[in-house]
Amino acid sequence: MDDLRSALEPLVRHPSSAAPPMEAIAARARARRVRRRRLRTGAMVVVLVGLAIPTWSLARTDHAKELSTAGQSQESQTPDTTVVDAPPPPPEPAAETDSPFGSTAPWLAAPPLAQADVPAFVASWNSDPEAQAQCPLLAPDDLGDGTGATARATDRGQPGAWWVEFDLPGANGEVDIQDPVVGAGRATFYVSAILIGDPSGGMSLESSVNRWPDVQTWDDGSMVGWGVSGDGTETPSQFDGTPTAWISYMKVQGSPCMYQVGSYLSRDHLVYLISHLRLVEGAP
């Protein structure tokens, strides 16, 4: 009842010329709504401004960084006119070689052997007057892994040649000429010289040496080429139980003969024999 009385009281107190109570109520309600909208709008503005300020600050920071980077880039592109002495170039590296031999032919780097020390070589050299006249005698002063082998003079069916084979029981070798067999113990290694004749026939001494994959030329012009018998390199077909034959062709400066050193023991043994070749006194 009090509420009803409060609601009707304006109707009693206000004269008929005053604004109708309902319109006044509506006006006040509209005023309140307008104030609330303004408050909400103000709050939104505050929120948006609060969000915009950090973003603007970041943008300004990035812009400052871009300007700084651009300035550094321009400075780096500015040519430096300061004159500075260039450092000296590094020394050229020494040429490397895989050759197991020195620059001097082995037989020129050591004294000759006495004929009495290599009787099989002297016998073979004396057996062919043509080879004796044009192919100086070379013999190893040490057999390396072939120590204990027996030297045997032969011409191996080659005219104009001297040839010495070494037999080593139980080692790889040949049961016959160019018939290698594991454990054959015959012709396990050898040293020879063959007069090759007129090079105008198409076979020159240099081309014979250079056919091998490894070649060395010594100071005096002598040269050696070495590899596996055949095409010069090891292939799978050579691992079928047949012993590998390592062989070399050599040119001795001043001689028209092609020297050969071969070994069924190993490449290292072949290289060892070549490194220990010496001239023989009285058999130049």
PDB file of C-alpha atoms in Angstrom:
ATOM      1  CA  MET A   1       0.000   0.000   0.000  1.00  0.00           C
ATOM      2  CA  ASP A   2       2.844   2.364   0.795  1.00  0.00           C
ATOM      3  CA  ASP A   3       4.277   1.736  -2.634  1.00  0.00           C
ATOM      4  CA  LEU A   4       0.937   2.466  -4.264  1.00  0.00           C
ATOM      5  CA  ARG A   5       0.561   5.622  -2.205  1.00  0.00           C
ATOM      6  CA  SER A   6       4.033   6.765  -3.217  1.00  0.00           C
ATOM      7  CA  ALA A   7       3.226   6.153  -6.862  1.00  0.00           C
ATOM      8  CA  LEU A   8      -0.107   8.110  -6.708  1.00  0.00           C
ATOM      9  CA  GLU A   9       1.169  10.976  -4.616  1.00  0.00           C
ATOM     10  CA  PRO A  10       2.513  12.979  -7.606  1.00  0.00           C
ATOM     11  CA  LEU A  11      -0.938  12.811  -9.187  1.00  0.00           C
ATOM     12  CA  VAL A  12      -2.392  14.559  -6.179  1.00  0.00           C
ATOM     13  CA  ARG A  13       0.360  17.136  -5.599  1.00  0.00           C
ATOM     14  CA  HIS A  14       1.093  18.283  -9.177  1.00  0.00           C
ATOM     15  CA  PRO A  15      -1.391  20.700 -10.811  1.00  0.00           C
ATOM     16  CA  SER A  16      -2.975  19.827 -14.116  1.00  0.00           C
ATOM     17  CA  SER A  17      -0.546  22.098 -16.012  1.00  0.00           C
ATOM     18  CA  ALA A  18       2.562  20.060 -14.900  1.00  0.00           C
ATOM     19  CA  ALA A  19       4.094  17.382 -17.075  1.00  0.00           C
ATOM     20  CA  PRO A  20       2.309  14.097 -16.805  1.00  0.00           C
ATOM     21  CA  PRO A  21       3.941  11.948 -14.182  1.00  0.00           C
ATOM     22  CA  MET A  22       4.533   9.072 -16.666  1.00  0.00           C
ATOM     23  CA  GLU A  23       6.393  11.335 -19.076  1.00  0.00           C
ATOM     24  CA  ALA A  24       8.601  12.553 -16.279  1.00  0.00           C
ATOM     25  CA  ILE A  25       9.334   9.009 -15.261  1.00  0.00           C
ATOM     26  CA  ALA A  26      10.140   8.101 -18.870  1.00  0.00           C
ATOM     27  CA  ALA A  27      12.376  11.165 -19.199  1.00  0.00           C
ATOM     28  CA  ARG A  28      14.304  10.241 -16.103  1.00  0.00           C
ATOM     29  CA  ALA A  29      14.680   6.674 -17.375  1.00  0.00           C
ATOM     30  CA  ARG A  30      15.997   7.969 -20.696  1.00  0.00           C
ATOM     31  CA  ALA A  31      18.455  10.188 -18.888  1.00  0.00           C
ATOM     32  CA  ARG A  32      19.714   7.241 -16.890  1.00  0.00           C
ATOM     33  CA  ARG A  33      20.147   5.152 -20.053  1.00  0.00           C
ATOM     34  CA  VAL A  34      22.059   7.983 -21.719  1.00  0.00           C
ATOM     35  CA  ARG A  35      24.366   8.254 -18.685  1.00  0.00           C
ATOM     36  CA  ARG A  36      24.949   4.506 -18.680  1.00  0.00           C
ATOM     37  CA  ARG A  37      25.783   4.520 -22.436  1.00  0.00           C
ATOM     38  CA  ARG A  38      28.204   7.380 -21.888  1.00  0.00           C
ATOM     39  CA  LEU A  39      29.826   5.511 -19.039  1.00  0.00           C
ATOM     40  CA  ARG A  40      30.160   2.365 -21.145  1.00  0.00           C
ATOM     41  CA  THR A  41      31.530   4.368 -24.082  1.00  0.00           C
ATOM     42  CA  GLY A  42      34.039   6.034 -21.808  1.00  0.00           C
ATOM     43  CA  ALA A  43      35.143   2.706 -20.388  1.00  0.00           C
ATOM     44  CA  MET A  44      35.597   1.286 -23.869  1.00  0.00           C
ATOM     45  CA  VAL A  45      37.644   4.302 -24.903  1.00  0.00           C
ATOM     46  CA  VAL A  46      39.858   3.826 -21.852  1.00  0.00           C
ATOM     47  CA  VAL A  47      40.343   0.133 -22.694  1.00  0.00           C
ATOM     48  CA  LEU A  48      41.132   0.843 -26.349  1.00  0.00           C
ATOM     49  CA  VAL A  49      43.577   3.558 -25.437  1.00  0.00           C
ATOM     50  CA  GLY A  50      45.213   1.219 -22.932  1.00  0.00           C
ATOM     51  CA  LEU A  51      45.685  -1.403 -25.647  1.00  0.00           C
ATOM     52  CA  ALA A  52      46.835   1.061 -28.286  1.00  0.00           C
ATOM     53  CA  ILE A  53      49.613   2.638 -26.217  1.00  0.00           C
ATOM     54  CA  PRO A  54      51.760  -0.560 -25.847  1.00  0.00           C
ATOM     55  CA  THR A  55      51.260  -1.398 -29.537  1.00  0.00           C
ATOM     56  CA  TRP A  56      52.301   2.101 -30.530  1.00  0.00           C
ATOM     57  CA  SER A  57      55.330   1.830 -28.240  1.00  0.00           C
ATOM     58  CA  LEU A  58      56.383  -1.473 -29.846  1.00  0.00           C
ATOM     59  CA  ALA A  59      55.923  -0.016 -33.308  1.00  0.00           C
ATOM     60  CA  ARG A  60      58.088   2.928 -32.346  1.00  0.00           C
ATOM     61  CA  THR A  61      60.742   0.561 -30.978  1.00  0.00           C
ATOM     62  CA  ASP A  62      60.757  -1.541 -34.189  1.00  0.00           C
ATOM     63  CA  HIS A  63      60.911   1.611 -36.242  1.00  0.00           C
ATOM     64  CA  ALA A  64      63.872   2.790 -34.213  1.00  0.00           C
ATOM     65  CA  LYS A  65      65.598  -0.559 -34.750  1.00  0.00           C
ATOM     66  CA  GLU A  66      64.957  -0.364 -38.493  1.00  0.00           C
ATOM     67  CA  LEU A  67      66.450   3.101 -38.603  1.00  0.00           C
ATOM     68  CA  SER A  68      69.463   1.908 -36.593  1.00  0.00           C
ATOM     69  CA  THR A  69      69.959  -1.137 -38.841  1.00  0.00           C
ATOM     70  CA  ALA A  70      69.599   0.993 -41.951  1.00  0.00           C
ATOM     71  CA  GLY A  71      72.215   3.354 -40.594  1.00  0.00           C
ATOM     72  CA  GLN A  72      74.608   0.493 -39.892  1.00  0.00           C
ATOM     73  CA  SER A  73      73.984  -0.955 -43.369  1.00  0.00           C
ATOM     74  CA  GLN A  74      74.754   2.380 -44.960  1.00  0.00           C
ATOM     75  CA  GLU A  75      77.903   2.655 -42.872  1.00  0.00           C
ATOM     76  CA  SER A  76      78.990  -0.852 -43.918  1.00  0.00           C
ATOM     77  CA  GLN A  77      78.451   0.063 -47.564  1.00  0.00           C
ATOM     78  CA  THR A  78      80.543   3.178 -47.232  1.00  0.00           C
ATOM     79  CA  PRO A  79      83.912   2.387 -48.831  1.00  0.00           C
ATOM     80  CA  ASP A  80      86.848   2.369 -46.475  1.00  0.00           C
ATOM     81  CA  THR A  81      89.557   4.530 -47.938  1.00  0.00           C
ATOM     82  CA  THR A  82      92.085   3.643 -45.243  1.00  0.00           C
ATOM     83  CA  VAL A  83      95.229   2.182 -46.840  1.00  0.00           C
ATOM     84  CA  VAL A  84      96.429  -0.982 -45.090  1.00  0.00           C
ATOM     85  CA  ASP A  85      99.427  -3.053 -46.156  1.00  0.00           C
ATOM     86  CA  ALA A  86      98.268  -6.465 -47.403  1.00  0.00           C
ATOM     87  CA  PRO A  87      99.681  -9.439 -45.448  1.00  0.00           C
ATOM     88  CA  PRO A  88     102.243 -11.543 -47.317  1.00  0.00           C
ATOM     89  CA  PRO A  89     100.794 -14.582 -49.142  1.00  0.00           C
ATOM     90  CA  PRO A  90     101.185 -17.927 -47.370  1.00  0.00           C
ATOM     91  CA  PRO A  91     104.030 -20.119 -48.619  1.00  0.00           C
ATOM     92  CA  GLU A  92     103.200 -22.633 -51.321  1.00  0.00           C
ATOM     93  CA  PRO A  93     102.733 -26.133 -49.847  1.00  0.00           C
ATOM     94  CA  ALA A  94     105.393 -28.637 -50.797  1.00  0.00           C
ATOM     95  CA  ALA A  95     104.420 -30.987 -53.588  1.00  0.00           C
ATOM     96  CA  GLU A  96     103.383 -34.361 -52.237  1.00  0.00           C
ATOM     97  CA  THR A  97     104.227 -37.644 -53.902  1.00  0.00           C
ATOM     98  CA  ASP A  98     103.167 -41.218 -53.295  1.00  0.00           C
ATOM     99  CA  SER A  99     106.398 -42.594 -54.762  1.00  0.00           C
ATOM    100  CA  PRO A 100     108.340 -44.890 -52.420  1.00  0.00           C
ATOM    101  CA  PHE A 101     111.619 -43.967 -54.150  1.00  0.00           C
ATOM    102  CA  GLY A 102     113.963 -41.041 -53.730  1.00  0.00           C
ATOM    103  CA  SER A 103     114.951 -38.596 -56.473  1.00  0.00           C
ATOM    104  CA  THR A 104     118.158 -40.484 -57.332  1.00  0.00           C
ATOM    105  CA  ALA A 105     118.172 -43.867 -59.034  1.00  0.00           C
ATOM    106  CA  PRO A 106     119.021 -46.510 -56.391  1.00  0.00           C
ATOM    107  CA  TRP A 107     122.043 -47.870 -58.309  1.00  0.00           C
ATOM    108  CA  LEU A 108     123.571 -44.378 -58.416  1.00  0.00           C
ATOM    109  CA  ALA A 109     123.064 -43.769 -54.703  1.00  0.00           C
ATOM    110  CA  ALA A 110     125.183 -46.701 -53.455  1.00  0.00           C
ATOM    111  CA  PRO A 111     128.509 -48.349 -54.382  1.00  0.00           C
ATOM    112  CA  PRO A 112     128.493 -51.291 -56.867  1.00  0.00           C
ATOM    113  CA  LEU A 113     128.567 -54.933 -55.832  1.00  0.00           C
ATOM    114  CA  ALA A 114     131.446 -57.326 -56.361  1.00  0.00           C
ATOM    115  CA  GLN A 115     130.896 -59.996 -59.022  1.00  0.00           C
ATOM    116  CA  ALA A 116     131.690 -62.686 -56.456  1.00  0.00           C
ATOM    117  CA  ASP A 117     128.620 -61.629 -54.436  1.00  0.00           C
ATOM    118  CA  VAL A 118     126.152 -62.260 -57.296  1.00  0.00           C
ATOM    119  CA  PRO A 119     127.464 -65.284 -59.267  1.00  0.00           C
ATOM    120  CA  ALA A 120     124.088 -66.207 -60.808  1.00  0.00           C
ATOM    121  CA  PHE A 121     123.729 -62.673 -62.214  1.00  0.00           C
ATOM    122  CA  VAL A 122     127.221 -62.712 -63.680  1.00  0.00           C
ATOM    123  CA  ALA A 123     126.595 -66.127 -65.275  1.00  0.00           C
ATOM    124  CA  SER A 124     123.364 -64.963 -66.894  1.00  0.00           C
ATOM    125  CA  TRP A 125     124.914 -61.700 -68.063  1.00  0.00           C
ATOM    126  CA  ASN A 126     127.818 -63.560 -69.670  1.00  0.00           C
ATOM    127  CA  SER A 127     125.507 -65.951 -71.503  1.00  0.00           C
ATOM    128  CA  ASP A 128     124.326 -63.450 -74.136  1.00  0.00           C
ATOM    129  CA  PRO A 129     126.985 -61.252 -75.783  1.00  0.00           C
ATOM    130  CA  GLU A 130     124.424 -58.780 -77.145  1.00  0.00           C
ATOM    131  CA  ALA A 131     122.752 -58.233 -73.773  1.00  0.00           C
ATOM    132  CA  GLN A 132     126.155 -58.166 -72.123  1.00  0.00           C
ATOM    133  CA  ALA A 133     127.293 -55.346 -74.420  1.00  0.00           C
ATOM    134  CA  GLN A 134     124.213 -53.133 -74.041  1.00  0.00           C
ATOM    135  CA  CYS A 135     122.477 -54.049 -70.768  1.00  0.00           C
ATOM    136  CA  PRO A 136     124.534 -53.123 -67.675  1.00  0.00           C
ATOM    137  CA  LEU A 137     124.190 -55.668 -64.890  1.00  0.00           C
ATOM    138  CA  LEU A 138     122.001 -54.749 -61.920  1.00  0.00           C
ATOM    139  CA  ALA A 139     121.477 -56.977 -58.877  1.00  0.00           C
ATOM    140  CA  PRO A 140     119.838 -56.493 -55.444  1.00  0.00           C
ATOM    141  CA  ASP A 141     122.162 -56.202 -52.453  1.00  0.00           C
ATOM    142  CA  ASP A 142     119.396 -57.445 -50.136  1.00  0.00           C
ATOM    143  CA  LEU A 143     116.393 -59.712 -50.766  1.00  0.00           C
ATOM    144  CA  GLY A 144     114.126 -58.453 -47.979  1.00  0.00           C
ATOM    145  CA  ASP A 145     111.187 -60.847 -47.489  1.00  0.00           C
ATOM    146  CA  GLY A 146     112.801 -63.116 -50.081  1.00  0.00           C
ATOM    147  CA  THR A 147     115.834 -63.826 -47.933  1.00  0.00           C
ATOM    148  CA  GLY A 148     116.768 -67.490 -48.173  1.00  0.00           C
ATOM    149  CA  ALA A 149     115.734 -67.820 -51.831  1.00  0.00           C
ATOM    150  CA  THR A 150     118.085 -69.467 -54.327  1.00  0.00           C
ATOM    151  CA  ALA A 151     119.148 -67.464 -57.402  1.00  0.00           C
ATOM    152  CA  ARG A 152     119.000 -69.303 -60.741  1.00  0.00           C
ATOM    153  CA  ALA A 153     120.374 -68.000 -64.058  1.00  0.00           C
ATOM    154  CA  THR A 154     118.074 -68.410 -67.083  1.00  0.00           C
ATOM    155  CA  ASP A 155     117.274 -66.700 -70.371  1.00  0.00           C
ATOM    156  CA  ARG A 156     113.568 -67.571 -70.010  1.00  0.00           C
ATOM    157  CA  GLY A 157     113.471 -68.177 -73.719  1.00  0.00           C
ATOM    158  CA  GLN A 158     114.271 -64.552 -74.515  1.00  0.00           C
ATOM    159  CA  PRO A 159     117.120 -63.798 -76.943  1.00  0.00           C
ATOM    160  CA  GLY A 160     119.150 -60.699 -76.142  1.00  0.00           C
ATOM    161  CA  ALA A 161     118.382 -60.944 -72.434  1.00  0.00           C
ATOM    162  CA  TRP A 162     119.896 -61.792 -69.087  1.00  0.00           C
ATOM    163  CA  TRP A 163     117.497 -63.116 -66.441  1.00  0.00           C
ATOM    164  CA  VAL A 164     117.825 -64.338 -62.848  1.00  0.00           C
ATOM    165  CA  GLU A 165     114.952 -66.036 -61.014  1.00  0.00           C
ATOM    166  CA  PHE A 166     114.752 -66.720 -57.289  1.00  0.00           C
ATOM    167  CA  ASP A 167     113.181 -69.931 -55.985  1.00  0.00           C
ATOM    168  CA  LEU A 168     111.696 -69.853 -52.475  1.00  0.00           C
ATOM    169  CA  PRO A 169     110.188 -73.158 -51.277  1.00  0.00           C
ATOM    170  CA  GLY A 170     106.612 -72.851 -50.016  1.00  0.00           C
ATOM    171  CA  ALA A 171     106.120 -69.335 -51.424  1.00  0.00           C
ATOM    172  CA  ASN A 172     103.920 -68.335 -54.359  1.00  0.00           C
ATOM    173  CA  GLY A 173     105.536 -68.680 -57.749  1.00  0.00           C
ATOM    174  CA  GLU A 174     105.311 -70.425 -61.133  1.00  0.00           C
ATOM    175  CA  VAL A 175     105.239 -74.108 -62.018  1.00  0.00           C
ATOM    176  CA  ASP A 176     106.081 -73.009 -65.550  1.00  0.00           C
ATOM    177  CA  ILE A 177     106.639 -69.701 -67.338  1.00  0.00           C
ATOM    178  CA  GLN A 178     103.654 -67.413 -66.627  1.00  0.00           C
ATOM    179  CA  ASP A 179     101.779 -70.231 -64.876  1.00  0.00           C
ATOM    180  CA  PRO A 180     101.401 -68.893 -61.306  1.00  0.00           C
ATOM    181  CA  VAL A 181     100.405 -71.291 -58.543  1.00  0.00           C
ATOM    182  CA  VAL A 182     100.055 -70.758 -54.818  1.00  0.00           C
ATOM    183  CA  GLY A 183     102.991 -72.331 -53.000  1.00  0.00           C
ATOM    184  CA  ALA A 184     104.802 -73.283 -56.223  1.00  0.00           C
ATOM    185  CA  GLY A 185     108.097 -72.066 -54.738  1.00  0.00           C
ATOM    186  CA  ARG A 186     109.682 -71.468 -58.155  1.00  0.00           C
ATOM    187  CA  ALA A 187     110.420 -68.088 -59.804  1.00  0.00           C
ATOM    188  CA  THR A 188     108.965 -66.351 -56.747  1.00  0.00           C
ATOM    189  CA  PHE A 189     110.750 -63.161 -57.835  1.00  0.00           C
ATOM    190  CA  TYR A 190     113.213 -62.156 -60.537  1.00  0.00           C
ATOM    191  CA  VAL A 191     115.384 -59.440 -62.104  1.00  0.00           C
ATOM    192  CA  SER A 192     116.068 -59.228 -65.838  1.00  0.00           C
ATOM    193  CA  ALA A 193     117.053 -57.001 -68.757  1.00  0.00           C
ATOM    194  CA  ILE A 194     115.906 -57.370 -72.379  1.00  0.00           C
ATOM    195  CA  LEU A 195     117.233 -55.549 -75.427  1.00  0.00           C
ATOM    196  CA  ILE A 196     114.054 -54.222 -77.058  1.00  0.00           C
ATOM    197  CA  GLY A 197     115.573 -53.369 -80.423  1.00  0.00           C
ATOM    198  CA  ASP A 198     114.614 -50.554 -82.779  1.00  0.00           C
ATOM    199  CA  PRO A 199     111.981 -48.307 -81.147  1.00  0.00           C
ATOM    200  CA  SER A 200     110.774 -47.263 -84.628  1.00  0.00           C
ATOM    201  CA  GLY A 201     108.808 -50.499 -84.688  1.00  0.00           C
ATOM    202  CA  GLY A 202     106.222 -48.868 -82.430  1.00  0.00           C
ATOM    203  CA  MET A 203     107.427 -50.045 -79.002  1.00  0.00           C
ATOM    204  CA  SER A 204     109.478 -47.387 -77.239  1.00  0.00           C
ATOM    205  CA  LEU A 205     111.137 -47.885 -73.874  1.00  0.00           C
ATOM    206  CA  GLU A 206     109.394 -44.824 -72.399  1.00  0.00           C
ATOM    207  CA  SER A 207     105.935 -45.940 -73.547  1.00  0.00           C
ATOM    208  CA  SER A 208     106.509 -49.381 -72.014  1.00  0.00           C
ATOM    209  CA  VAL A 209     107.391 -47.821 -68.666  1.00  0.00           C
ATOM    210  CA  ASN A 210     104.535 -45.307 -68.780  1.00  0.00           C
ATOM    211  CA  ARG A 211     101.871 -47.970 -69.295  1.00  0.00           C
ATOM    212  CA  TRP A 212     101.877 -48.701 -65.553  1.00  0.00           C
ATOM    213  CA  PRO A 213      99.666 -46.842 -63.050  1.00  0.00           C
ATOM    214  CA  ASP A 214     102.657 -45.794 -60.894  1.00  0.00           C
ATOM    215  CA  VAL A 215     105.655 -44.164 -62.570  1.00  0.00           C
ATOM    216  CA  GLN A 216     108.755 -42.445 -61.206  1.00  0.00           C
ATOM    217  CA  THR A 217     111.440 -40.571 -63.147  1.00  0.00           C
ATOM    218  CA  TRP A 218     114.805 -40.122 -61.454  1.00  0.00           C
ATOM    219  CA  ASP A 219     117.200 -37.195 -61.726  1.00  0.00           C
ATOM    220  CA  ASP A 220     119.422 -38.778 -64.397  1.00  0.00           C
ATOM    221  CA  GLY A 221     116.461 -39.622 -66.661  1.00  0.00           C
ATOM    222  CA  SER A 222     116.117 -43.242 -65.579  1.00  0.00           C
ATOM    223  CA  MET A 223     112.534 -44.240 -64.846  1.00  0.00           C
ATOM    224  CA  VAL A 224     110.379 -47.048 -63.464  1.00  0.00           C
ATOM    225  CA  GLY A 225     106.708 -47.979 -63.758  1.00  0.00           C
ATOM    226  CA  TRP A 226     105.047 -50.675 -61.654  1.00  0.00           C
ATOM    227  CA  GLY A 227     101.759 -52.420 -60.940  1.00  0.00           C
ATOM    228  CA  VAL A 228      99.967 -55.776 -61.195  1.00  0.00           C
ATOM    229  CA  SER A 229     100.800 -57.938 -64.183  1.00  0.00           C
ATOM    230  CA  GLY A 230      98.127 -57.512 -66.836  1.00  0.00           C
ATOM    231  CA  ASP A 231      96.248 -54.211 -66.751  1.00  0.00           C
ATOM    232  CA  GLY A 232      98.370 -52.835 -63.907  1.00  0.00           C
ATOM    233  CA  THR A 233      95.737 -52.946 -61.140  1.00  0.00           C
ATOM    234  CA  GLU A 234      94.228 -55.602 -58.899  1.00  0.00           C
ATOM    235  CA  THR A 235      90.794 -56.847 -59.973  1.00  0.00           C
ATOM    236  CA  PRO A 236      88.343 -59.314 -58.380  1.00  0.00           C
ATOM    237  CA  SER A 237      89.375 -61.974 -60.897  1.00  0.00           C
ATOM    238  CA  GLN A 238      92.805 -61.996 -59.293  1.00  0.00           C
ATOM    239  CA  PHE A 239      91.373 -63.178 -56.000  1.00  0.00           C
ATOM    240  CA  ASP A 240      90.251 -66.600 -57.305  1.00  0.00           C
ATOM    241  CA  GLY A 241      93.225 -68.381 -55.751  1.00  0.00           C
ATOM    242  CA  THR A 242      95.762 -67.323 -58.383  1.00  0.00           C
ATOM    243  CA  PRO A 243      98.683 -65.462 -56.774  1.00  0.00           C
ATOM    244  CA  THR A 244      99.070 -61.816 -57.784  1.00  0.00           C
ATOM    245  CA  ALA A 245     102.151 -61.017 -59.834  1.00  0.00           C
ATOM    246  CA  TRP A 246     103.650 -57.589 -59.114  1.00  0.00           C
ATOM    247  CA  ILE A 247     105.873 -56.370 -61.911  1.00  0.00           C
ATOM    248  CA  SER A 248     107.874 -53.312 -62.974  1.00  0.00           C
ATOM    249  CA  TYR A 249     109.467 -52.030 -66.179  1.00  0.00           C
ATOM    250  CA  MET A 250     112.570 -49.850 -65.867  1.00  0.00           C
ATOM    251  CA  LYS A 251     114.659 -47.658 -68.114  1.00  0.00           C
ATOM    252  CA  VAL A 252     118.320 -47.238 -67.165  1.00  0.00           C
ATOM    253  CA  GLN A 253     119.607 -44.008 -68.640  1.00  0.00           C
ATOM    254  CA  GLY A 254     122.050 -44.685 -71.481  1.00  0.00           C
ATOM    255  CA  SER A 255     120.883 -48.252 -72.113  1.00  0.00           C
ATOM    256  CA  PRO A 256     118.462 -49.457 -74.838  1.00  0.00           C
ATOM    257  CA  CYS A 257     117.366 -52.336 -72.621  1.00  0.00           C
ATOM    258  CA  MET A 258     114.135 -52.693 -70.694  1.00  0.00           C
ATOM    259  CA  TYR A 259     114.770 -53.951 -67.170  1.00  0.00           C
ATOM    260  CA  GLN A 260     112.137 -55.943 -65.294  1.00  0.00           C
ATOM    261  CA  VAL A 261     111.708 -56.745 -61.626  1.00  0.00           C
ATOM    262  CA  GLY A 262     108.854 -58.987 -60.533  1.00  0.00           C
ATOM    263  CA  SER A 263     107.599 -60.553 -57.299  1.00  0.00           C
ATOM    264  CA  TYR A 264     104.807 -62.891 -56.248  1.00  0.00           C
ATOM    265  CA  LEU A 265     105.337 -61.996 -52.601  1.00  0.00           C
ATOM    266  CA  SER A 266     103.866 -58.481 -52.462  1.00  0.00           C
ATOM    267  CA  ARG A 267     103.961 -54.951 -53.827  1.00  0.00           C
ATOM    268  CA  ASP A 268     106.140 -53.930 -50.901  1.00  0.00           C
ATOM    269  CA  HIS A 269     108.647 -56.647 -51.774  1.00  0.00           C
ATOM    270  CA  LEU A 270     108.749 -55.478 -55.387  1.00  0.00           C
ATOM    271  CA  VAL A 271     109.441 -51.900 -54.244  1.00  0.00           C
ATOM    272  CA  TYR A 272     112.091 -53.186 -51.825  1.00  0.00           C
ATOM    273  CA  LEU A 273     113.947 -55.067 -54.571  1.00  0.00           C
ATOM    274  CA  ILE A 274     113.942 -52.026 -56.872  1.00  0.00           C
ATOM    275  CA  SER A 275     115.203 -49.808 -54.039  1.00  0.00           C
ATOM    276  CA  HIS A 276     118.122 -52.208 -53.480  1.00  0.00           C
ATOM    277  CA  LEU A 277     119.296 -52.618 -57.079  1.00  0.00           C
ATOM    278  CA  ARG A 278     123.015 -51.962 -57.488  1.00  0.00           C
ATOM    279  CA  LEU A 279     125.466 -51.940 -60.391  1.00  0.00           C
ATOM    280  CA  VAL A 280     128.003 -54.765 -60.466  1.00  0.00           C
ATOM    281  CA  GLU A 281     131.718 -54.101 -60.808  1.00  0.00           C
ATOM    282  CA  GLY A 282     133.125 -54.889 -64.230  1.00  0.00           C
ATOM    283  CA  ALA A 283     129.657 -55.334 -65.762  1.00  0.00           C
ATOM    284  CA  PRO A 284     128.728 -51.837 -66.861  1.00  0.00           C
TER     285      PRO A 284
END
